[in-house]
Coordinates of N, CA and C in Angstrom, one line a residue:
Chain A
Q24 N 27.0 116.7 102.4 CA 26.0 117.6 102.7 C 25.4 118.6 101.8
V25 N 24.6 119.0 101.4 CA 24.2 120.3 100.9 C 24.8 121.2 101.0
Q26 N 25.5 122.1 100.4 CA 26.1 123.3 101.2 C 26.0 124.2 99.8
L27 N 26.3 125.9 100.3 CA 26.3 126.9 99.8 C 27.4 127.8 100.0
V28 N 28.7 127.8 99.4 CA 29.7 128.6 99.6 C 29.8 129.6 98.8
Q29 N 29.7 130.9 99.5 CA 30.1 132.5 98.7 C 31.5 132.8 98.6
S30 N 31.4 133.8 98.0 CA 33.0 134.2 97.8 C 33.3 135.3 99.1
G31 N 34.4 135.8 99.3 CA 34.3 136.3 100.3 C 34.1 138.3 100.3
A32 N 34.4 138.7 101.2 CA 34.0 140.0 101.4 C 34.8 141.2 100.4
E33 N 33.8 142.3 99.9 CA 34.3 143.3 99.4 C 34.1 144.6 99.7
V34 N 35.1 145.4 99.2 CA 35.1 146.7 99.3 C 35.1 147.4 98.0
K35 N 33.9 148.4 97.8 CA 34.0 148.9 96.6 C 33.3 150.2 96.9
K36 N 33.7 151.3 95.9 CA 33.5 152.4 96.1 C 32.5 152.8 95.1
P37 N 31.6 154.0 95.4 CA 30.4 154.3 94.7 C 30.4 154.5 93.4
G38 N 29.4 153.9 92.4 CA 29.8 153.9 91.1 C 30.2 152.6 90.6
A39 N 30.8 151.7 91.5 CA 31.6 150.5 90.7 C 30.2 149.3 90.9
S40 N 31.1 148.1 90.2 CA 30.0 146.9 90.4 C 30.8 146.1 91.2
V41 N 29.9 145.3 91.6 CA 30.8 144.0 92.5 C 29.9 142.5 91.9
K42 N 30.7 141.5 92.1 CA 30.3 140.6 91.3 C 30.6 139.2 92.4
V43 N 29.3 139.0 93.1 CA 29.2 137.8 94.0 C 29.2 136.3 93.4
S44 N 30.3 135.5 94.1 CA 29.9 133.9 93.8 C 29.1 133.2 94.5
C45 N 28.2 131.9 94.2 CA 27.8 131.1 95.3 C 28.0 129.6 94.5
K46 N 28.8 128.9 95.0 CA 29.1 127.6 94.2 C 28.5 126.6 95.6
A47 N 27.6 125.7 94.5 CA 26.8 124.4 95.4 C 27.5 123.4 95.4
S48 N 27.2 122.2 96.5 CA 27.5 121.2 96.4 C 26.7 120.3 96.9
G49 N 26.3 119.2 96.7 CA 25.6 118.0 97.7 C 24.5 117.9 96.9
Y50 N 23.9 118.5 95.8 CA 22.7 118.2 95.2 C 23.0 118.5 93.5
T51 N 21.6 118.1 92.6 CA 22.2 118.4 91.4 C 21.9 119.9 91.1
F52 N 22.7 120.5 91.0 CA 22.6 122.0 90.7 C 21.8 122.6 89.9
T53 N 21.5 121.9 88.6 CA 20.4 122.1 87.9 C 18.7 122.3 88.3
N54 N 18.5 121.7 89.3 CA 17.2 120.8 89.5 C 17.0 122.2 90.3
S55 N 17.2 122.9 91.1 CA 16.6 123.9 92.0 C 17.2 125.6 91.7
H56 N 16.0 126.1 91.5 CA 16.5 127.6 91.7 C 17.4 128.0 92.8
M57 N 17.8 129.4 92.6 CA 18.7 130.0 93.6 C 17.9 131.5 93.6
H58 N 17.7 132.1 95.0 CA 17.8 133.2 95.1 C 18.9 134.0 95.6
W59 N 18.8 135.4 95.4 CA 19.5 136.4 96.4 C 18.8 137.4 97.4
V60 N 19.8 137.3 98.4 CA 19.1 138.1 99.8 C 19.7 139.1 100.0
R61 N 19.3 140.2 100.7 CA 20.6 141.0 101.1 C 20.0 141.4 102.8
Q62 N 20.9 141.7 103.2 CA 20.5 142.4 104.4 C 21.3 143.4 105.2
A63 N 21.0 144.7 105.1 CA 22.0 145.9 105.3 C 22.0 145.8 106.7
P64 N 22.9 146.3 107.4 CA 23.4 146.3 108.9 C 22.3 146.8 109.4
G65 N 22.1 145.7 110.2 CA 21.0 146.3 111.5 C 19.6 146.1 111.0
Q66 N 19.5 146.1 109.8 CA 17.9 145.6 108.8 C 17.8 144.6 108.6
G67 N 16.5 144.2 107.8 CA 16.2 143.3 107.7 C 16.6 142.6 106.5
L68 N 15.9 141.3 106.1 CA 15.9 141.0 104.8 C 15.2 141.6 103.7
E69 N 16.0 141.6 102.5 CA 15.5 141.7 101.3 C 15.3 141.3 100.0
W70 N 14.3 140.5 99.6 CA 14.8 139.7 98.3 C 15.2 140.4 97.2
M71 N 16.3 139.9 96.4 CA 17.0 140.5 95.0 C 16.3 139.8 94.0
G72 N 16.3 138.7 94.0 CA 15.9 138.1 92.5 C 15.9 136.2 92.5
I73 N 16.0 135.7 91.5 CA 15.9 134.1 91.4 C 16.3 134.0 90.0
I74 N 17.2 133.3 89.8 CA 17.8 132.4 88.9 C 17.6 130.7 88.6
T75 N 17.1 130.8 87.5 CA 16.8 129.0 87.2 C 18.1 128.8 86.5
P76 N 18.9 127.7 87.5 CA 20.7 127.3 86.9 C 19.8 126.6 85.5
S77 N 19.1 125.8 85.5 CA 18.8 125.0 84.1 C 19.4 125.8 82.8
E78 N 18.2 126.9 82.9 CA 18.1 127.5 81.8 C 18.8 129.0 82.0
G79 N 19.1 129.8 83.0 CA 19.7 130.9 82.9 C 18.4 132.3 82.9
R80 N 17.0 131.5 83.3 CA 16.1 132.9 83.3 C 16.0 133.4 84.7
T81 N 15.9 134.6 84.8 CA 16.2 135.2 85.9 C 14.7 136.2 85.7
R82 N 14.5 136.7 87.4 CA 13.3 137.3 87.9 C 14.3 138.1 89.0
H83 N 13.5 139.5 88.9 CA 14.5 140.3 89.9 C 13.6 141.5 90.6
A84 N 13.9 142.2 92.1 CA 12.8 142.8 92.7 C 12.9 144.1 91.4
Q85 N 11.9 144.6 91.7 CA 11.5 146.0 90.5 C 12.3 147.2 91.1
K86 N 12.8 147.3 92.2 CA 13.8 148.3 92.7 C 14.9 148.2 92.2
L87 N 15.3 147.2 91.8 CA 17.0 146.6 91.6 C 16.9 146.7 89.9
Q88 N 16.0 147.4 89.3 CA 15.8 146.8 87.7 C 16.9 147.6 87.4
G89 N 17.9 147.2 86.1 CA 19.0 147.4 85.4 C 20.1 147.7 86.1
R90 N 20.2 146.9 87.4 CA 21.6 147.1 88.2 C 22.0 145.8 88.9
V91 N 20.7 144.8 88.6 CA 21.3 143.7 89.0 C 21.5 143.0 87.8
T92 N 22.4 141.7 88.2 CA 22.4 140.7 86.8 C 23.0 139.5 87.3
M93 N 21.9 138.3 87.3 CA 22.5 137.0 87.7 C 22.9 136.2 86.7
T94 N 23.6 135.5 86.9 CA 24.0 134.3 86.0 C 24.7 133.2 86.6
R95 N 24.8 131.9 86.0 CA 25.3 130.8 86.3 C 26.3 130.3 85.4
D96 N 26.9 129.2 86.2 CA 28.1 128.7 85.3 C 27.7 127.0 85.5
T97 N 26.8 126.1 84.7 CA 26.3 125.0 85.0 C 27.8 123.6 85.3
S98 N 29.0 124.4 84.8 CA 30.1 123.4 84.7 C 30.8 123.2 86.2
T99 N 30.5 124.2 86.9 CA 30.8 124.5 87.9 C 30.3 124.7 89.2
S100 N 28.9 124.6 89.1 CA 27.6 124.5 89.7 C 27.7 125.7 90.5
T101 N 28.1 126.9 90.1 CA 28.0 128.4 90.5 C 27.2 129.2 90.0
V102 N 26.4 129.9 91.0 CA 25.7 131.1 90.1 C 26.6 132.3 90.8
Y103 N 26.1 133.6 89.9 CA 27.0 134.6 90.2 C 25.8 135.7 90.4
M104 N 25.9 137.0 91.4 CA 25.2 138.0 91.6 C 25.9 139.3 90.9
E105 N 25.5 140.3 90.0 CA 26.8 141.5 89.8 C 25.6 142.8 89.9
L106 N 25.9 143.7 91.1 CA 25.2 144.6 90.9 C 26.2 145.5 90.5
S107 N 25.9 146.8 89.6 CA 26.2 148.1 89.4 C 25.8 149.1 90.3
S108 N 26.7 150.1 89.5 CA 26.3 151.5 90.3 C 26.3 151.5 91.5
L109 N 27.1 151.2 92.0 CA 26.8 151.0 93.6 C 26.7 152.1 94.5
R110 N 26.0 152.1 95.3 CA 25.9 153.4 96.2 C 25.8 153.0 98.1
S111 N 25.9 153.8 98.4 CA 26.2 153.1 100.4 C 25.0 152.6 100.2
E112 N 23.7 153.1 100.2 CA 22.7 152.0 100.7 C 23.1 150.4 100.3
D113 N 23.6 150.0 99.2 CA 23.8 148.7 99.0 C 24.7 148.4 99.7
T114 N 25.6 148.7 100.9 CA 26.4 148.2 101.7 C 25.4 146.8 102.7
A115 N 25.8 145.6 102.2 CA 24.8 145.1 102.9 C 25.5 143.2 102.8
V116 N 25.3 142.5 103.6 CA 25.5 140.8 103.4 C 24.7 140.7 102.6
Y117 N 25.1 139.7 101.4 CA 24.8 139.2 100.5 C 24.8 137.7 100.6
Y118 N 23.1 137.1 100.6 CA 23.1 135.7 100.6 C 22.5 135.0 99.4
C119 N 22.8 134.0 99.0 CA 22.3 133.2 98.0 C 21.7 132.1 98.6
A120 N 20.5 131.5 98.5 CA 19.8 130.8 98.9 C 19.2 129.6 98.2
R121 N 19.0 128.4 98.2 CA 18.3 127.5 97.2 C 16.9 127.8 97.6
D122 N 16.1 127.6 96.6 CA 14.9 127.3 96.2 C 14.7 125.9 96.9
S123 N 13.7 125.4 97.7 CA 13.1 124.1 98.4 C 12.6 123.7 97.4
G124 N 11.8 124.2 96.1 CA 10.7 123.9 95.9 C 9.1 123.9 95.8
K125 N 9.3 124.4 97.0 CA 8.2 124.9 98.0 C 7.8 126.3 98.2
W126 N 8.4 127.1 97.1 CA 8.5 128.7 97.5 C 8.9 128.9 98.8
T127 N 10.3 128.6 98.9 CA 11.1 129.0 100.2 C 12.1 128.7 99.9
F128 N 13.4 129.2 100.9 CA 14.6 129.1 100.6 C 15.2 128.6 102.2
D129 N 15.7 126.9 101.5 CA 16.2 126.2 102.7 C 17.3 126.0 102.7
I130 N 18.2 126.1 101.9 CA 19.7 126.1 102.2 C 20.2 127.6 102.0
W131 N 21.0 128.3 103.0 CA 21.7 129.6 102.8 C 22.9 129.5 102.7
G132 N 23.7 130.4 102.0 CA 25.0 130.6 101.9 C 25.7 131.0 102.9
Q133 N 26.8 131.1 103.2 CA 27.1 132.0 104.7 C 27.2 133.4 104.3
G134 N 26.9 133.9 103.5 CA 26.6 135.7 103.0 C 27.9 136.3 102.8
T135 N 27.6 137.3 102.0 CA 29.2 137.7 101.8 C 28.8 139.6 102.1
M136 N 29.6 139.8 102.7 CA 30.0 141.3 103.1 C 30.1 142.5 102.0
V137 N 29.3 143.0 101.5 CA 30.0 144.4 100.8 C 30.0 145.3 101.2
T138 N 30.5 146.0 101.2 CA 31.0 147.8 102.0 C 31.1 148.4 100.7
V139 N 30.2 149.5 100.3 CA 30.5 150.6 99.3 C 30.8 151.9 100.2
S140 N 31.8 152.4 99.9 CA 32.9 153.3 100.8 C 33.5 154.4 99.8
S141 N 33.6 155.4 99.7 CA 34.3 156.4 99.2 C 35.9 156.5 100.2
Chain B
Q291 N 6.9 146.5 96.1 CA 6.2 145.6 97.0 C 6.7 146.2 98.4
S292 N 5.3 146.4 99.3 CA 6.4 146.9 100.7 C 6.4 145.2 101.6
A293 N 7.5 145.9 102.2 CA 7.4 144.9 103.7 C 6.3 144.1 104.5
L294 N 6.1 142.8 104.7 CA 5.6 142.7 105.6 C 5.6 143.2 107.0
T295 N 4.5 143.1 107.9 CA 4.6 144.2 108.9 C 4.6 143.0 110.1
Q296 N 5.7 143.4 111.0 CA 6.0 142.3 111.8 C 5.9 143.4 113.3
P297 N 5.9 142.7 114.7 CA 6.1 143.7 115.5 C 7.7 143.8 115.7
A298 N 8.1 144.8 116.3 CA 10.0 145.0 116.3 C 10.3 143.9 117.4
A299 N 9.6 143.6 118.5 CA 9.9 142.9 119.2 C 8.5 142.2 120.1
V300 N 9.3 141.1 120.6 CA 7.9 140.0 122.0 C 9.4 139.7 122.4
S301 N 8.7 139.4 123.8 CA 9.8 138.7 124.7 C 8.9 137.4 125.4
G302 N 9.7 136.9 126.1 CA 8.7 135.9 127.2 C 9.8 135.0 128.0
S303 N 9.1 134.7 129.2 CA 10.2 133.5 130.0 C 10.2 132.4 129.6
P304 N 11.3 131.5 129.8 CA 11.3 130.2 129.4 C 10.4 129.6 129.9
G305 N 9.6 128.5 129.2 CA 8.6 128.0 129.1 C 7.6 128.4 129.0
Q306 N 7.1 129.7 128.7 CA 6.1 130.2 128.1 C 5.9 130.2 126.9
S307 N 4.8 130.7 126.1 CA 4.9 130.5 124.3 C 4.7 132.0 124.1
I308 N 5.1 132.5 122.7 CA 5.0 133.6 122.3 C 4.5 133.5 120.9
T309 N 3.9 134.2 120.5 CA 3.2 134.7 118.9 C 3.7 135.8 118.4
I310 N 4.0 135.5 117.2 CA 4.9 136.5 116.2 C 3.7 136.7 115.1
S311 N 3.2 137.9 114.6 CA 2.4 138.1 113.7 C 3.3 138.3 112.3
C312 N 2.4 138.6 111.1 CA 3.0 138.9 110.1 C 2.1 139.1 109.3
T313 N 1.8 140.4 108.9 CA 0.5 141.1 108.3 C 1.0 141.8 107.0
G314 N 0.3 141.1 106.0 CA 0.6 141.3 104.4 C -0.9 142.0 104.0
T315 N -0.8 141.5 102.8 CA -2.1 141.7 102.1 C -2.5 140.6 101.2
S316 N -4.0 140.9 100.6 CA -4.2 139.9 99.7 C -3.7 139.2 98.4
S317 N -2.5 140.0 98.0 CA -1.2 140.1 97.2 C -0.3 139.2 97.6
D318 N 0.0 138.8 98.8 CA 0.9 138.1 99.1 C 0.2 137.3 100.3
V319 N 0.4 137.4 101.7 CA 0.2 136.7 102.4 C -1.3 135.9 102.5
G320 N -2.2 136.9 102.1 CA -3.7 136.4 102.3 C -4.2 135.6 100.6
G321 N -3.3 135.6 99.8 CA -3.5 135.2 98.6 C -3.2 133.7 98.4
Y322 N -2.1 133.7 98.9 CA -1.0 132.1 98.6 C -0.5 131.7 100.0
N323 N -0.8 130.3 100.1 CA 0.0 129.6 101.6 C 1.6 129.1 101.3
H324 N 1.9 130.0 100.6 CA 3.0 130.7 100.4 C 4.4 131.1 101.5
V325 N 4.0 131.2 103.3 CA 4.5 131.9 103.9 C 5.5 130.9 104.8
S326 N 6.6 131.9 104.6 CA 7.8 131.3 105.5 C 7.9 131.9 106.8
W327 N 8.6 131.3 107.8 CA 9.2 131.5 108.7 C 10.8 131.3 108.7
F328 N 12.2 132.2 109.4 CA 13.3 132.1 109.5 C 13.7 132.5 110.6
Q329 N 14.6 132.0 111.7 CA 15.1 132.2 112.4 C 16.4 132.5 112.2
Q330 N 17.0 133.7 112.8 CA 18.2 134.6 112.9 C 19.1 134.7 114.1
H331 N 20.3 134.1 113.9 CA 21.4 134.5 115.5 C 21.8 135.2 115.0
P332 N 22.6 136.2 115.8 CA 23.3 137.3 115.4 C 24.6 136.6 114.9
G333 N 24.7 137.1 113.5 CA 25.9 136.7 112.4 C 25.8 135.7 112.1
K334 N 24.8 135.0 111.7 CA 24.7 134.0 111.3 C 23.5 134.3 110.2
A335 N 23.6 133.2 108.9 CA 22.4 132.8 107.9 C 21.2 132.9 108.5
P336 N 20.4 133.0 107.8 CA 18.8 132.6 108.6 C 18.7 131.1 108.2
K337 N 17.5 130.8 108.8 CA 17.5 129.4 109.2 C 16.0 129.0 108.8
L338 N 15.4 128.1 107.8 CA 14.1 127.6 108.0 C 13.3 127.2 108.8
M339 N 12.6 127.8 109.4 CA 12.1 127.2 110.6 C 10.4 126.4 110.1
I340 N 9.6 127.2 109.2 CA 8.5 127.1 108.8 C 8.4 127.3 107.3
Y341 N 7.6 126.5 106.6 CA 7.3 126.7 105.3 C 6.1 126.5 105.3
D342 N 5.4 127.0 103.9 CA 3.8 126.8 103.4 C 2.9 126.7 104.9
V343 N 2.9 128.0 105.2 CA 2.3 128.3 106.8 C 2.4 127.5 108.0
S344 N 2.5 126.3 107.6 CA 2.8 125.6 108.7 C 3.4 124.4 108.7
N345 N 4.2 124.2 107.6 CA 5.0 122.8 107.8 C 6.3 123.2 108.3
R346 N 6.6 122.1 109.0 CA 8.2 122.6 109.8 C 9.2 121.4 108.9
P347 N 10.6 122.0 108.5 CA 11.2 121.1 108.0 C 11.8 120.2 109.0
S348 N 12.3 118.9 108.1 CA 12.9 118.0 109.1 C 14.0 118.4 110.0
G349 N 14.2 118.1 111.5 CA 15.1 118.8 112.2 C 14.3 119.8 113.0
V350 N 13.5 120.6 112.4 CA 13.4 121.5 113.3 C 12.1 120.9 114.7
S351 N 12.3 121.8 115.9 CA 11.5 121.6 116.9 C 10.1 121.5 116.9
N352 N 9.3 120.6 117.6 CA 8.0 120.8 117.2 C 7.5 122.0 118.1
R353 N 8.3 122.4 119.3 CA 8.0 123.4 119.7 C 7.5 124.7 118.9
F354 N 7.9 124.8 117.4 CA 7.9 125.7 116.2 C 6.5 125.4 115.8
S355 N 5.5 126.5 115.4 CA 4.4 126.0 114.5 C 3.8 127.4 114.0
G356 N 3.2 127.1 113.0 CA 2.6 128.4 112.3 C 0.9 128.0 111.5
S357 N 0.3 129.2 111.6 CA -1.0 129.4 111.1 C -1.0 130.7 110.4
K358 N -2.6 130.6 109.6 CA -3.0 132.2 109.1 C -4.3 132.3 109.1
S359 N -4.5 133.3 109.3 CA -6.2 133.8 109.2 C -6.2 135.1 107.8
G360 N -6.7 135.2 107.3 CA -6.7 135.8 106.3 C -5.3 136.8 105.7
N361 N -4.8 138.0 106.3 CA -4.0 138.4 105.6 C -2.6 138.7 106.5
T362 N -3.2 137.9 107.7 CA -1.9 137.7 108.9 C -1.3 136.2 109.1
A363 N -0.4 135.8 108.8 CA 0.4 134.7 109.6 C 0.8 134.7 110.9
S364 N 0.9 133.9 111.6 CA 1.6 133.8 113.0 C 2.7 132.9 113.0
L365 N 3.8 132.9 113.9 CA 4.5 132.1 114.1 C 4.3 132.0 115.7
T366 N 4.3 130.8 116.3 CA 4.0 130.1 117.9 C 5.1 129.8 118.4
I367 N 6.2 130.0 119.3 CA 7.3 129.4 120.0 C 6.5 128.6 121.0
S368 N 6.6 127.6 121.8 CA 5.9 127.1 123.0 C 7.3 126.5 123.7
G369 N 6.8 126.5 124.9 CA 8.1 126.0 125.9 C 9.2 126.7 125.5
L370 N 9.6 128.2 125.5 CA 10.4 128.9 125.1 C 11.9 128.5 125.9
Q371 N 12.6 128.4 125.1 CA 14.3 127.9 125.5 C 15.1 129.4 125.1
A372 N 16.1 129.4 126.1 CA 17.1 130.4 126.0 C 17.8 130.4 124.4
E373 N 18.2 129.6 124.1 CA 18.1 129.2 122.7 C 17.3 129.8 121.5
D374 N 16.5 130.1 121.5 CA 15.2 130.4 120.7 C 15.4 132.4 120.6
E375 N 16.4 132.7 121.3 CA 16.3 134.3 121.5 C 16.9 134.7 120.0
A376 N 16.8 135.3 119.1 CA 17.1 135.5 117.8 C 16.2 136.4 117.4
D377 N 16.4 136.7 116.1 CA 15.5 137.6 115.3 C 14.5 136.5 114.3
Y378 N 13.5 136.8 114.2 CA 12.4 136.1 112.9 C 11.8 136.8 112.2
Y379 N 12.0 136.3 110.9 CA 11.5 137.1 109.6 C 10.2 136.0 109.2
C380 N 9.5 136.7 108.8 CA 8.0 136.2 108.0 C 8.7 136.0 106.0
S381 N 8.1 135.6 105.2 CA 8.5 135.6 103.9 C 7.1 135.0 103.4
S382 N 6.9 135.8 102.5 CA 5.7 135.3 101.4 C 6.3 135.2 99.8
Y383 N 5.2 134.7 99.0 CA 5.3 134.4 97.9 C 4.6 135.4 97.4
T384 N 4.3 136.4 96.0 CA 3.5 137.4 95.6 C 2.9 137.4 94.5
S385 N 2.2 137.9 94.3 CA 0.9 137.9 93.0 C 2.1 138.3 91.9
S386 N 3.2 139.4 92.2 CA 4.0 139.7 91.1 C 5.3 138.4 90.7
S387 N 4.9 137.5 91.5 CA 6.0 136.3 91.0 C 7.3 136.3 91.9
T388 N 7.0 137.5 93.0 CA 8.5 137.6 93.7 C 8.2 137.4 95.2
W389 N 9.1 137.4 95.9 CA 9.0 137.3 97.3 C 9.1 138.6 98.3
V390 N 8.8 138.6 99.3 CA 8.6 139.7 100.1 C 9.0 139.4 101.7
F391 N 9.5 139.9 102.2 CA 10.1 139.6 103.9 C 9.6 140.4 104.7
G392 N 8.9 140.0 105.9 CA 8.7 141.4 107.1 C 9.8 141.8 107.3
G393 N 9.7 142.8 107.9 CA 10.8 143.7 108.9 C 11.7 143.2 110.1
G394 N 11.0 141.8 110.6 CA 11.8 141.2 111.5 C 11.4 141.4 112.6
T395 N 11.3 140.5 114.0 CA 11.0 140.7 115.2 C 12.2 140.3 115.9
K396 N 12.4 140.8 116.9 CA 13.4 140.3 118.1 C 12.8 139.9 118.8
L397 N 13.0 138.5 119.2 CA 12.7 137.5 120.2 C 13.4 138.0 121.6
T398 N 13.4 137.9 122.9 CA 14.2 138.3 123.8 C 13.7 137.1 125.0
V399 N 14.3 136.1 125.2 CA 13.6 135.2 126.3 C 14.3 135.9 127.8
L400 N 13.0 136.2 128.4 CA 13.6 136.6 129.9 C 14.3 136.0 130.9

């Protein structure tokens, strides 16, 4: 079945970087874009960005300009999201979500909790 | 890009119908028929319930329906059931080629 499996929880200090992985299976990896969405504790969903696995092209939310990097490894069907210069406000669950081809997110990973604390 | 506006909470009794609104601008909800709705139970990942304003993915109950008028989209749940109690989020594609979510609505089944 189609699924996205993410890496485990992380605890980071302010100013550090974190890299979250998302391994896809059950479909042709290069045929679907992948999004990253985060959710701070008790808060709503926030779109972070999108990567095209076939070409590696990315687009991200303006507020994350300069801090977010999305990459992919087609040999392992894995996408990565790296967030740098972490601050307490980046504490959140980070999700990868497959683009359905209909401008929406049809399959979600299980989420990765990232805690930023000194 | 500002978040779409949703009511913080709605409630209804089993068997009743409820509607959740999602208000944006002509640069997102009003400009595209790419509005989606997601259901999220506590501690779980969101689940796609409606896409392109009114389409249901395979496996989603027909008790869930969507519509749009101008800059406001709506999700209606009919025949409320206990398992419908969850948080609901709308999202829309935008004129900046990005996506934006609503702030979320907590549905309580009384």
